[in-house]
mmCIF file with all atom_site columns, C-alpha atoms in Angstrom:
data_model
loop_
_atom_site.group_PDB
_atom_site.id
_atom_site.type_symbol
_atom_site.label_atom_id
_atom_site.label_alt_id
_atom_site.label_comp_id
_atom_site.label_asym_id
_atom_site.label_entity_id
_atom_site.label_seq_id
_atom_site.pdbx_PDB_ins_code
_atom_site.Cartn_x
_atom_site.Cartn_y
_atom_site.Cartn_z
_atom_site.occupancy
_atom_site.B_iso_or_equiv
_atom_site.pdbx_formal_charge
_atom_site.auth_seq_id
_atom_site.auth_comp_id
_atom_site.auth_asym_id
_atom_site.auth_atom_id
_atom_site.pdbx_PDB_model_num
ATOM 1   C CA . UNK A 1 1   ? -4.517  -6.168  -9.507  1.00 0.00 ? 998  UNK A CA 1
ATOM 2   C CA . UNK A 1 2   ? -3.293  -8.755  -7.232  1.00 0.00 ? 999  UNK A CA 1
ATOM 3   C CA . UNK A 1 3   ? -5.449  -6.723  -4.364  1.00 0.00 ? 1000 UNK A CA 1
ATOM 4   C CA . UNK A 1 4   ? -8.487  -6.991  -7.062  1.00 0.00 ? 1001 UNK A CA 1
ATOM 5   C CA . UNK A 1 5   ? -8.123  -10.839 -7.856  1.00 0.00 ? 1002 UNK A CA 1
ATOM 6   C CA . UNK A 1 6   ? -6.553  -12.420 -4.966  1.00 0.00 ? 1003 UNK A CA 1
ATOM 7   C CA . UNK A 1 7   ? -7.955  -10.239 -1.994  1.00 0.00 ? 1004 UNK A CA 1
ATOM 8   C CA . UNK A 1 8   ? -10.805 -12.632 -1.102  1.00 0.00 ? 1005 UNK A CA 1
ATOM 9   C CA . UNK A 1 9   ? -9.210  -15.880 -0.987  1.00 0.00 ? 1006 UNK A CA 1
ATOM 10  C CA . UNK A 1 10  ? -5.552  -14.231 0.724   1.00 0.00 ? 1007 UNK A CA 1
ATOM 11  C CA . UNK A 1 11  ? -8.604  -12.965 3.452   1.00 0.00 ? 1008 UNK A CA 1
ATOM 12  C CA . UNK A 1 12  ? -10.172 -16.280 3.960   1.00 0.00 ? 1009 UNK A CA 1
ATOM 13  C CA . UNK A 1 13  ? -7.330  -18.373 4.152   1.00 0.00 ? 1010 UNK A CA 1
ATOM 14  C CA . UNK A 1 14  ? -4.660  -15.792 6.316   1.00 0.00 ? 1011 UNK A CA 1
ATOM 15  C CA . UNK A 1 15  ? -6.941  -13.306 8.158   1.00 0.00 ? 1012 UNK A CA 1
ATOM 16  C CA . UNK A 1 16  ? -10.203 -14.089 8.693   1.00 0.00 ? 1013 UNK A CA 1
ATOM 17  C CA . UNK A 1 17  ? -9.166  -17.628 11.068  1.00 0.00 ? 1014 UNK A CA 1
ATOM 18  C CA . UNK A 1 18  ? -7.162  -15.205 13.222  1.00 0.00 ? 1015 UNK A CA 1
ATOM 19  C CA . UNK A 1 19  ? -10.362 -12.681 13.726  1.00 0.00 ? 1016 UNK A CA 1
ATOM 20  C CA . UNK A 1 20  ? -11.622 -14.582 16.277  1.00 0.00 ? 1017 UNK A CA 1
ATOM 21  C CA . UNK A 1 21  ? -8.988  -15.176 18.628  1.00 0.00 ? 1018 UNK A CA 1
ATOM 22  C CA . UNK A 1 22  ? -9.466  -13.277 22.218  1.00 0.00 ? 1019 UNK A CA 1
ATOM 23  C CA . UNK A 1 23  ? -6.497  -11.994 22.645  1.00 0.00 ? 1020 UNK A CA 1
ATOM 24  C CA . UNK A 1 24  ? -6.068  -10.516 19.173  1.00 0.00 ? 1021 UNK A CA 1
ATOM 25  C CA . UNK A 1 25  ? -9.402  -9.085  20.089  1.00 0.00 ? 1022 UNK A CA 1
ATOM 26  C CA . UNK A 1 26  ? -8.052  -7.099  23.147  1.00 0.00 ? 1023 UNK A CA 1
ATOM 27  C CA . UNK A 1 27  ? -5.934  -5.568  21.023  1.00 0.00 ? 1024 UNK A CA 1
ATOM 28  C CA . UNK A 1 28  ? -6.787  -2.408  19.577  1.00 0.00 ? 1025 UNK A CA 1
ATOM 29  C CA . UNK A 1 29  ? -6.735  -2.196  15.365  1.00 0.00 ? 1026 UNK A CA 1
ATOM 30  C CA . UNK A 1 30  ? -4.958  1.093   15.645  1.00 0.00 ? 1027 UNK A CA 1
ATOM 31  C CA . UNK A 1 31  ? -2.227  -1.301  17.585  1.00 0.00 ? 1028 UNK A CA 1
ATOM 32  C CA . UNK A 1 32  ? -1.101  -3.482  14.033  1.00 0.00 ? 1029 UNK A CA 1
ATOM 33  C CA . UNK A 1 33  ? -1.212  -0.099  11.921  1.00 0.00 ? 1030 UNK A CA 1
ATOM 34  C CA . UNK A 1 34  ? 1.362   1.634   14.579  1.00 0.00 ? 1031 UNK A CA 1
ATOM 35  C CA . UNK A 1 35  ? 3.565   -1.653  14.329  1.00 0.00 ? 1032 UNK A CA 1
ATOM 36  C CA . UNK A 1 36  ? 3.207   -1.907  10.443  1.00 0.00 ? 1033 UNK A CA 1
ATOM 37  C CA . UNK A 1 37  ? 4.309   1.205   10.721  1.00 0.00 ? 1034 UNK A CA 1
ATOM 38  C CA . UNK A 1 38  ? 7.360   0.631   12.882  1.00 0.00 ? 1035 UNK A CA 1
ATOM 39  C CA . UNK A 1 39  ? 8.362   -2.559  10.903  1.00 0.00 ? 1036 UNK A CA 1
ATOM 40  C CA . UNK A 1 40  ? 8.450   -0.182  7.618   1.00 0.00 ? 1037 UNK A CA 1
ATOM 41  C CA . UNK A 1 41  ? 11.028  2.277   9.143   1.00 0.00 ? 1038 UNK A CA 1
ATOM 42  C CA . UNK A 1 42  ? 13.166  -0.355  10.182  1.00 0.00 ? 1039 UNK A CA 1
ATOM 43  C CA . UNK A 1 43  ? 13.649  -0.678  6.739   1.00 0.00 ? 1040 UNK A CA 1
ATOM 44  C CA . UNK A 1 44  ? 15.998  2.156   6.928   1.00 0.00 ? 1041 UNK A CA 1
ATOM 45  C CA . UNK A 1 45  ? 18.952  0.964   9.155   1.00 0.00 ? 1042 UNK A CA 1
ATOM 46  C CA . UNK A 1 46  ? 18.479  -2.859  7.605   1.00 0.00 ? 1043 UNK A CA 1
ATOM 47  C CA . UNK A 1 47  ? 19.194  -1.917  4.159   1.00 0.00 ? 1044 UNK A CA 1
ATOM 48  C CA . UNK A 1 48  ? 21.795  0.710   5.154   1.00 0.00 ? 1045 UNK A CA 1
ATOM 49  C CA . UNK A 1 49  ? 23.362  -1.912  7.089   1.00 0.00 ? 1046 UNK A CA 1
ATOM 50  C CA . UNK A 1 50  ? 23.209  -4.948  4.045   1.00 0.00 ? 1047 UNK A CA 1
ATOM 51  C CA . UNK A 1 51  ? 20.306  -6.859  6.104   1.00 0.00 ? 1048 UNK A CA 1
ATOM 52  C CA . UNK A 1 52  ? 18.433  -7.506  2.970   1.00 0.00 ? 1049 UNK A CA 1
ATOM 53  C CA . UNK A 1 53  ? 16.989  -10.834 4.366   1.00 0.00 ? 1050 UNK A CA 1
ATOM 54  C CA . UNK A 1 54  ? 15.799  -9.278  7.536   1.00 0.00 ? 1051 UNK A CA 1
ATOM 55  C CA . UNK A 1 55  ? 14.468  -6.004  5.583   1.00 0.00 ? 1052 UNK A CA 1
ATOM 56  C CA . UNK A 1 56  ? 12.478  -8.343  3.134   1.00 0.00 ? 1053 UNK A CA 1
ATOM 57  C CA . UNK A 1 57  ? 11.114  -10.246 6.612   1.00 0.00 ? 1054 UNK A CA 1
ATOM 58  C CA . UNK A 1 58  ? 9.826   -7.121  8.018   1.00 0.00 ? 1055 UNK A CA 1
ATOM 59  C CA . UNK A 1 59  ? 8.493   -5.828  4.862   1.00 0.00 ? 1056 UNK A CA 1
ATOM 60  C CA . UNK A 1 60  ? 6.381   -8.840  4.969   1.00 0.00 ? 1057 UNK A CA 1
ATOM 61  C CA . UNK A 1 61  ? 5.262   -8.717  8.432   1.00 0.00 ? 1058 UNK A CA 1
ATOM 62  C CA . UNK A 1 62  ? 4.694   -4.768  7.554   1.00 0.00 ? 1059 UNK A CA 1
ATOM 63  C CA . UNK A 1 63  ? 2.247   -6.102  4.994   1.00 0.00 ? 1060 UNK A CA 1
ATOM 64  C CA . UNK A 1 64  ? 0.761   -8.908  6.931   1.00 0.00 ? 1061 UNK A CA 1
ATOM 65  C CA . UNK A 1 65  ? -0.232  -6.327  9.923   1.00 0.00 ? 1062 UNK A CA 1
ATOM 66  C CA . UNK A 1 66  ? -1.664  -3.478  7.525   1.00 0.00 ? 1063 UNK A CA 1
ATOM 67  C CA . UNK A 1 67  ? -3.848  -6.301  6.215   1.00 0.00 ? 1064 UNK A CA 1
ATOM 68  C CA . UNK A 1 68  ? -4.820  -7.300  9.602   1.00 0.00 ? 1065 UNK A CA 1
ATOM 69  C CA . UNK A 1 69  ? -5.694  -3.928  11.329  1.00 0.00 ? 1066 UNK A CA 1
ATOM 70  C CA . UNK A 1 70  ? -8.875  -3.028  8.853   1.00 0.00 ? 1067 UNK A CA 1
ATOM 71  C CA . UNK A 1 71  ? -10.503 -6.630  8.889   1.00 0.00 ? 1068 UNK A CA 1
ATOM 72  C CA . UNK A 1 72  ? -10.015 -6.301  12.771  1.00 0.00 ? 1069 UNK A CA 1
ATOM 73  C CA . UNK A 1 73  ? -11.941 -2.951  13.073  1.00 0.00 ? 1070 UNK A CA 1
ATOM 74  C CA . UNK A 1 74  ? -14.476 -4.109  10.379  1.00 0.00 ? 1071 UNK A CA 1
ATOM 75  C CA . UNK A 1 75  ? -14.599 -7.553  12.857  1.00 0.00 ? 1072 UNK A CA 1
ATOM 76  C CA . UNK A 1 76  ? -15.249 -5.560  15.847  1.00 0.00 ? 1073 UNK A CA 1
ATOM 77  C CA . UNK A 1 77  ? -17.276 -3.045  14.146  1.00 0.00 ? 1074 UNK A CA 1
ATOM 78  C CA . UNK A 1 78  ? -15.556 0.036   15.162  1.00 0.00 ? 1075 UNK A CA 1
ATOM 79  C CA . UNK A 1 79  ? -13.848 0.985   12.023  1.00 0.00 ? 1076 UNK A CA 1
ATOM 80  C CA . UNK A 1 80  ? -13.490 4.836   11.834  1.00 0.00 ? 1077 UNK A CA 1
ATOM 81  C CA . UNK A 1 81  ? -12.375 7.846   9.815   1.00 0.00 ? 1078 UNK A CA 1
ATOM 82  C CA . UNK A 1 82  ? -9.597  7.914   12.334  1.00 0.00 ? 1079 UNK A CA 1
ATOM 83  C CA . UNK A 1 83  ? -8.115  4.860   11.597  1.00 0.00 ? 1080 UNK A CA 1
ATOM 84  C CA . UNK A 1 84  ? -8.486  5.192   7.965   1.00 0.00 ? 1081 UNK A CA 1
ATOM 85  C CA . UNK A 1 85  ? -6.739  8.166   8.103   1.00 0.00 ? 1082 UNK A CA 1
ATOM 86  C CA . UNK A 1 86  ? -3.880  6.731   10.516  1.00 0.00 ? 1083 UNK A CA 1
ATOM 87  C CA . UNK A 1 87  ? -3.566  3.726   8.168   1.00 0.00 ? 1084 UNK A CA 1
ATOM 88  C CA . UNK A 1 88  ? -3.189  5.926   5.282   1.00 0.00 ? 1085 UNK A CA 1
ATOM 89  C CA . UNK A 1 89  ? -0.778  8.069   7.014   1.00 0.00 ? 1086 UNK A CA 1
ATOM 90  C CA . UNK A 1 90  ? 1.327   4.780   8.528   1.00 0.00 ? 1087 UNK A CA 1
ATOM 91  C CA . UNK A 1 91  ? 0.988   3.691   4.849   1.00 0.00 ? 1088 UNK A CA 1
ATOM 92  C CA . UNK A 1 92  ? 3.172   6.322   3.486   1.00 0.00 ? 1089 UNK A CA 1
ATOM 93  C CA . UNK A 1 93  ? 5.332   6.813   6.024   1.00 0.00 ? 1090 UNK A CA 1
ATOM 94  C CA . UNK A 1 94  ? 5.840   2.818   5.540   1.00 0.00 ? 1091 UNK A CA 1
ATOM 95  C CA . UNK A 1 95  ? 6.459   3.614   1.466   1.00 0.00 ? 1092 UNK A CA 1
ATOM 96  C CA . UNK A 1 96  ? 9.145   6.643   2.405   1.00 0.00 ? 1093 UNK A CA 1
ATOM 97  C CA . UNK A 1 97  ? 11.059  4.554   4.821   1.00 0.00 ? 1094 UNK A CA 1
ATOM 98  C CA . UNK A 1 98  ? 11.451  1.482   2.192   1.00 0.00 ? 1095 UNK A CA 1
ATOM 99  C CA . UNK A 1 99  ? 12.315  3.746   -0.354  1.00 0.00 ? 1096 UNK A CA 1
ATOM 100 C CA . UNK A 1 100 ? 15.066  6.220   1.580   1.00 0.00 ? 1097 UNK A CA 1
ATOM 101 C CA . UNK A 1 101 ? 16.402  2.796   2.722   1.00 0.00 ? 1098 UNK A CA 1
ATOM 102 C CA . UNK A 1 102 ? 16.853  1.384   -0.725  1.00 0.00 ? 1099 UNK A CA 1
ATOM 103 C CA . UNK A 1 103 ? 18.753  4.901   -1.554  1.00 0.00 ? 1100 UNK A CA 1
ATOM 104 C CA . UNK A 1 104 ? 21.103  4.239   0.944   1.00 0.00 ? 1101 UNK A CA 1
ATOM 105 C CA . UNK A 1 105 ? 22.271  1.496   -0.106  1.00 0.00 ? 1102 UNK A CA 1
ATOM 106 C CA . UNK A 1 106 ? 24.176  3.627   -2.970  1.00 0.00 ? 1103 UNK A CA 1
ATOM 107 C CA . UNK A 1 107 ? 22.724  7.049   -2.588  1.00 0.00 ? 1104 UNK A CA 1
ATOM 108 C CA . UNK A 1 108 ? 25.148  8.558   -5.781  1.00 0.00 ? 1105 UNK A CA 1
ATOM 109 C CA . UNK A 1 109 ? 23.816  6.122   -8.070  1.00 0.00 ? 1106 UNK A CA 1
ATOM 110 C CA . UNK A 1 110 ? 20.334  5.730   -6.544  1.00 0.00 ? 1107 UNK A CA 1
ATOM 111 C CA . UNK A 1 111 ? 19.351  9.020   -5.667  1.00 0.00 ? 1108 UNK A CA 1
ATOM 112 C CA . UNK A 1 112 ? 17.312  9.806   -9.446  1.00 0.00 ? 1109 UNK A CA 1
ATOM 113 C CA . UNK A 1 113 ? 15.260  6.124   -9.211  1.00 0.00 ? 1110 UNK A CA 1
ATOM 114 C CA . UNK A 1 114 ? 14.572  6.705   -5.779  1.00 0.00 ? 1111 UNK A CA 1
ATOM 115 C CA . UNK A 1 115 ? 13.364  10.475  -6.481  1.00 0.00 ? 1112 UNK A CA 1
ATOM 116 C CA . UNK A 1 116 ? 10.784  9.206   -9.431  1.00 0.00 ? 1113 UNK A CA 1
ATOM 117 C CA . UNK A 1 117 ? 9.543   6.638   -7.230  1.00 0.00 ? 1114 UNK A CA 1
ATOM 118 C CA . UNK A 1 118 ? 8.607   8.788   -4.594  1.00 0.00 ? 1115 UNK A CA 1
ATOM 119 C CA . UNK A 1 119 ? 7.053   11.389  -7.168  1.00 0.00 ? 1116 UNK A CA 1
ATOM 120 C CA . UNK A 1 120 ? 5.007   9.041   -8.903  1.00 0.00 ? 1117 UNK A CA 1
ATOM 121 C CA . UNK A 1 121 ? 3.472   7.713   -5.528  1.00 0.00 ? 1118 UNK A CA 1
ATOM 122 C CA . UNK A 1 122 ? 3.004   10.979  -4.361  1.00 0.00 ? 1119 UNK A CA 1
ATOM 123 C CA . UNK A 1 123 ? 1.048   11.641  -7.330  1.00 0.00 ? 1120 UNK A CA 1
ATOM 124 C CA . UNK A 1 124 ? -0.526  8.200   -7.362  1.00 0.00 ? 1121 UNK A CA 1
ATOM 125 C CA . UNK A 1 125 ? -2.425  8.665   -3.875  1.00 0.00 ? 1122 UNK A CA 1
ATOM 126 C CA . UNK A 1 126 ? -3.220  12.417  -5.137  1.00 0.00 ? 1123 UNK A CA 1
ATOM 127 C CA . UNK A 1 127 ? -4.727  10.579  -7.741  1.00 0.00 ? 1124 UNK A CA 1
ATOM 128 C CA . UNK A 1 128 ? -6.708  7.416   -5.263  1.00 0.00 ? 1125 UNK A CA 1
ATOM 129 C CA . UNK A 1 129 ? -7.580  10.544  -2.594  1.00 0.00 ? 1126 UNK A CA 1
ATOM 130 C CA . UNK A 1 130 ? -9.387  12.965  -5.236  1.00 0.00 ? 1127 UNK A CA 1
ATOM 131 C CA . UNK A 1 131 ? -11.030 10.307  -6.709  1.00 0.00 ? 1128 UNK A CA 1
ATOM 132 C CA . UNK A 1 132 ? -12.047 9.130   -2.926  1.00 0.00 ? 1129 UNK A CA 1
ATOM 133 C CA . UNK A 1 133 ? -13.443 12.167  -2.115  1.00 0.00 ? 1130 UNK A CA 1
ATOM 134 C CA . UNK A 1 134 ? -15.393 12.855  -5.519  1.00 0.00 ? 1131 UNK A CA 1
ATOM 135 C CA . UNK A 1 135 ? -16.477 9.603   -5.386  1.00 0.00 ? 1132 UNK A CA 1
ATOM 136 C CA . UNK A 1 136 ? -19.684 7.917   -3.139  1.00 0.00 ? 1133 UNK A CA 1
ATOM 137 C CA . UNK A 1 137 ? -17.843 4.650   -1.111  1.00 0.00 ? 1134 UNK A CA 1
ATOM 138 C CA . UNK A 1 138 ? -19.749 1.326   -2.671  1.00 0.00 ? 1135 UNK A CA 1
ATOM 139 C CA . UNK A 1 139 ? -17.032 -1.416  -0.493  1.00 0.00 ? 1136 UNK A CA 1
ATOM 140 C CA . UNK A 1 140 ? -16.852 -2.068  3.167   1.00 0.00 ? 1137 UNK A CA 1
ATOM 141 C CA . UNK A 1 141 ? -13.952 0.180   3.840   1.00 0.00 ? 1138 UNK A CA 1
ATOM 142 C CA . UNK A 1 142 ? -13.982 3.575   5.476   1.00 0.00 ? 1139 UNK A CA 1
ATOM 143 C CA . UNK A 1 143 ? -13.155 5.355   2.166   1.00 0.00 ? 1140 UNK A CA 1
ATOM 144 C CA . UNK A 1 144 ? -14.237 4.741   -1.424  1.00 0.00 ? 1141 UNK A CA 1
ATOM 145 C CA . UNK A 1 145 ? -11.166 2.180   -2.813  1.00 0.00 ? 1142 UNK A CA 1
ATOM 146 C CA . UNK A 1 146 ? -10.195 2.730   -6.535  1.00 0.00 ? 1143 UNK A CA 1
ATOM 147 C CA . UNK A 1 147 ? -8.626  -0.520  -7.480  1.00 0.00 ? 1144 UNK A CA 1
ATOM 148 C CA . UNK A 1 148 ? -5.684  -0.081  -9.613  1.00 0.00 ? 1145 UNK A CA 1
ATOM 149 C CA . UNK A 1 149 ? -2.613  -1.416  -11.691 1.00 0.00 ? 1146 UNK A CA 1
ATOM 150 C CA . UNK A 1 150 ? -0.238  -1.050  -9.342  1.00 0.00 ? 1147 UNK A CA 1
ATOM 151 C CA . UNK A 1 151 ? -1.584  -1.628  -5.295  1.00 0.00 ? 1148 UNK A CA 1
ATOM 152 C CA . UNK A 1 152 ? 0.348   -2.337  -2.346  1.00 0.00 ? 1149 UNK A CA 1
ATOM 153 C CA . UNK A 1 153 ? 0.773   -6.003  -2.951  1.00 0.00 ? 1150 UNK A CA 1
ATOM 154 C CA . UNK A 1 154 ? 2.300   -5.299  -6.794  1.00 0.00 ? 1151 UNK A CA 1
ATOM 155 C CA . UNK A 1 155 ? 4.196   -2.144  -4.390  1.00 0.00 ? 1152 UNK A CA 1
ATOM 156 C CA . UNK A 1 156 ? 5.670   -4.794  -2.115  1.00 0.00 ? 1153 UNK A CA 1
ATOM 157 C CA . UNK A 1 157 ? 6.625   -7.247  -4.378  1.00 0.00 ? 1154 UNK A CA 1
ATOM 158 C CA . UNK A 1 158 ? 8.578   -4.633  -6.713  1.00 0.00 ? 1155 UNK A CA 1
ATOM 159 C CA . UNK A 1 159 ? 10.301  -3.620  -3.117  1.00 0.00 ? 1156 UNK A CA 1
ATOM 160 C CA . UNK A 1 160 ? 11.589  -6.918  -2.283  1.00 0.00 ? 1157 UNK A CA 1
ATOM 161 C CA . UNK A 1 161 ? 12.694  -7.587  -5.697  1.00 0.00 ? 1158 UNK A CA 1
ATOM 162 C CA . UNK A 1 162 ? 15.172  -4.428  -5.453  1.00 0.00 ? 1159 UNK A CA 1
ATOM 163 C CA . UNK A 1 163 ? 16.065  -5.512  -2.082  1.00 0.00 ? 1160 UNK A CA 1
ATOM 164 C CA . UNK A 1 164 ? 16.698  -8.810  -2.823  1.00 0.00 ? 1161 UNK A CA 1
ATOM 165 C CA . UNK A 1 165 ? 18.583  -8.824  -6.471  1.00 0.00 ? 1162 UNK A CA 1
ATOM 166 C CA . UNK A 1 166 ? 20.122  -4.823  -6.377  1.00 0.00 ? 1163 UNK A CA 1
ATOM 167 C CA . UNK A 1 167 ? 21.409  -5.481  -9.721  1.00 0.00 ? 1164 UNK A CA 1
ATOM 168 C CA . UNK A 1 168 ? 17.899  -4.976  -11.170 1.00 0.00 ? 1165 UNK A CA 1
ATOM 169 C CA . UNK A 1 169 ? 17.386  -1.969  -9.378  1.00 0.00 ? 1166 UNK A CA 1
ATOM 170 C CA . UNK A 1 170 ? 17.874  0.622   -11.712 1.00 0.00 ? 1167 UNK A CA 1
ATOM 171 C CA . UNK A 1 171 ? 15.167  -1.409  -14.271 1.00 0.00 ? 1168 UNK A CA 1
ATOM 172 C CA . UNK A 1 172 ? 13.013  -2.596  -11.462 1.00 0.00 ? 1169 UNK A CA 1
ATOM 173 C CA . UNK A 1 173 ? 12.798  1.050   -9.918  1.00 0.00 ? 1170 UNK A CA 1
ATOM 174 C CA . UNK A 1 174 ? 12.377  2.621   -13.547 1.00 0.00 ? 1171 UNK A CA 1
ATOM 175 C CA . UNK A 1 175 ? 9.452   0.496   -14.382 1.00 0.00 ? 1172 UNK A CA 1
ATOM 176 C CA . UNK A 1 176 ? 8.230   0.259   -10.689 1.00 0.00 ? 1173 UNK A CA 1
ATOM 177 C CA . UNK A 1 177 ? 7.717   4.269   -11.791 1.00 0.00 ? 1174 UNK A CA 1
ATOM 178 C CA . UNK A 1 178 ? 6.099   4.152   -14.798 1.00 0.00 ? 1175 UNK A CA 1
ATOM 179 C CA . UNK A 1 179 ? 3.499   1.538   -13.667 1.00 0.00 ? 1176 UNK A CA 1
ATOM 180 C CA . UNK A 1 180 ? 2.486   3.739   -10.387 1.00 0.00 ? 1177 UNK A CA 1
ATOM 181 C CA . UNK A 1 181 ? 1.991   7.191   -12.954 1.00 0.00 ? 1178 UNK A CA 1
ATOM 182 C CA . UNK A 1 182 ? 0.474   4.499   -15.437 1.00 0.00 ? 1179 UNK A CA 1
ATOM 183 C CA . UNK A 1 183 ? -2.178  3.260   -12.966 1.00 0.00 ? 1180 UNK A CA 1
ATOM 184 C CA . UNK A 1 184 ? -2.786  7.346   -11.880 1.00 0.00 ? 1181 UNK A CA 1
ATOM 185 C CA . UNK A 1 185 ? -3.409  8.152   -15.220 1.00 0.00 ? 1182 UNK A CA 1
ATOM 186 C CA . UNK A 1 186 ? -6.269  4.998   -15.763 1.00 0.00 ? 1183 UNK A CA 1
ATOM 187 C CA . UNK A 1 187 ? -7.613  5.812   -12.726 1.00 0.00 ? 1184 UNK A CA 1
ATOM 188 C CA . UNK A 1 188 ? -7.758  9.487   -13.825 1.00 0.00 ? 1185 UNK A CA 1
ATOM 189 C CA . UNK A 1 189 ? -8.950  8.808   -16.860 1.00 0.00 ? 1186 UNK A CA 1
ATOM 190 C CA . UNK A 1 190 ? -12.054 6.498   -15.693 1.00 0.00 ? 1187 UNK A CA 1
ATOM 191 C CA . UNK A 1 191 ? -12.903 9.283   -12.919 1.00 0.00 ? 1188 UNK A CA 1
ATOM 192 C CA . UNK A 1 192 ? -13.406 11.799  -15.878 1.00 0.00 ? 1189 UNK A CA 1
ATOM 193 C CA . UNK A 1 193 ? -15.406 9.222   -18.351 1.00 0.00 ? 1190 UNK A CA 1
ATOM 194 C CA . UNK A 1 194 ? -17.604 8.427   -15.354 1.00 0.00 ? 1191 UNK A CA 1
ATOM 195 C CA . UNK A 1 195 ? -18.099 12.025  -14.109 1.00 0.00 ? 1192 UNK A CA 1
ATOM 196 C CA . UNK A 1 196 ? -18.969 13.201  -17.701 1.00 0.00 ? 1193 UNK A CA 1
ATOM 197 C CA . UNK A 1 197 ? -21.666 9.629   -17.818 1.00 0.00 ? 1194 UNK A CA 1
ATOM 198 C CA . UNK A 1 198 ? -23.113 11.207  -14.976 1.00 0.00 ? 1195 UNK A CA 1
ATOM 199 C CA . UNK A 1 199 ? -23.264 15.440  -15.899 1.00 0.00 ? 1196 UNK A CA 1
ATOM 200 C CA . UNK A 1 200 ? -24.716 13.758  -19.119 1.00 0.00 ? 1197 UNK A CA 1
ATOM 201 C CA . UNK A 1 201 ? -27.536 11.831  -17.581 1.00 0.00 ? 1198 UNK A CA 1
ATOM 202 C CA . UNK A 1 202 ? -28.373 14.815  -15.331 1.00 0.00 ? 1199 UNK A CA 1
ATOM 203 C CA . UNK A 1 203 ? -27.006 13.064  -11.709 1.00 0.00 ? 1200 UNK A CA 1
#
């Protein structure tokens, strides 16, 4: 939702100044999706090791730099399959490193939360891919996007608020859950209405 509402103005105001800079154009995009990528997993040892501050800092940063790589290759015009597939790939990998890391912060008492979250993302982007592929792309990106309830900016927030107060975790991580299978089921759900719209009309 947040992706949905807040997208264009976050992009005006944090990305789009930096677009133009020369050296940021030397760099390849693939570049800020590897380090995005890198940030996330040092998720694990910070939160293993109590740096919640730092772990929250880099999940940030993560964020910032997974922003950054697609409006770079759209800016330079050589967006690809390849790197929508590496982003998506650096993307979970990103997810699976935050999460193991908040499960070892008390792995006996977090180890059921931490299971459902990863289940209900795992079937969340089953969900977002299938409807991808089924589905012609109508928005600048290199695959169709199905906005959602829960995106990676409502993902990221829910993250740092079980980093940063662990006392919620349990509720946080519980609702964090429901909301990602919630948002798989709508987007379900609107893939079949609009699939039986079209068989109806004859497309």
């Amino acid at each position: 939702m947040i992706e949905t509402h807040f997208r264009k103005t976050y992009q005006q105001l944090c990305i789009n100044p930096l677009l133009n800079l020369g050296f940021l154009q030397k760099v390849h995009p693939h570049v800020f999706t590897c380090i995005a990528c890198l940030l996330g997993i040092s998720m694990i040892p910070l939160l293993s090791f109590g740096f919640s501050f730092w772990a929250c800092v880099m999940l940030g940063i993560s964020g910032f730099f997974d922003t950054l790589d697609g409006s770079l290759a759209r800016h330079l015009k050589i967006a690809s399959p390849q790197g929508a597939a590496l982003d998506i790939i650096c993307d979970r990998i990103t997810e699976f490193a935050i999460i193991f890391g908040l499960y070892t912060v008390e792995p006996n008492v977090r180890a059921l939360p931490t299971i459902l979250m990863l289940g209900s993302i795992l079937i969340c982007i089953t969900s977002f891919l299938i409807v991808g592929v089924f589905t012609e792309k109508s928005s600048e990106k290199s695959f169709f996007y199905s906005p959602g309830l829960i995106e990676r900016a409502e993902a990221f927030i829910a993250f740092a608020i079980m980093i940063l107060f662990p006392s919620t975790f349990a509720v946080s991580s519980y609702i964090f859950s429901f909301l990602v299978l919630l948002t798989a089921a709508l987007r379900m759900h609107q893939f079949f209405r609009e699939s039986a719209f079209l068989i109806k009309r004859g497309e």
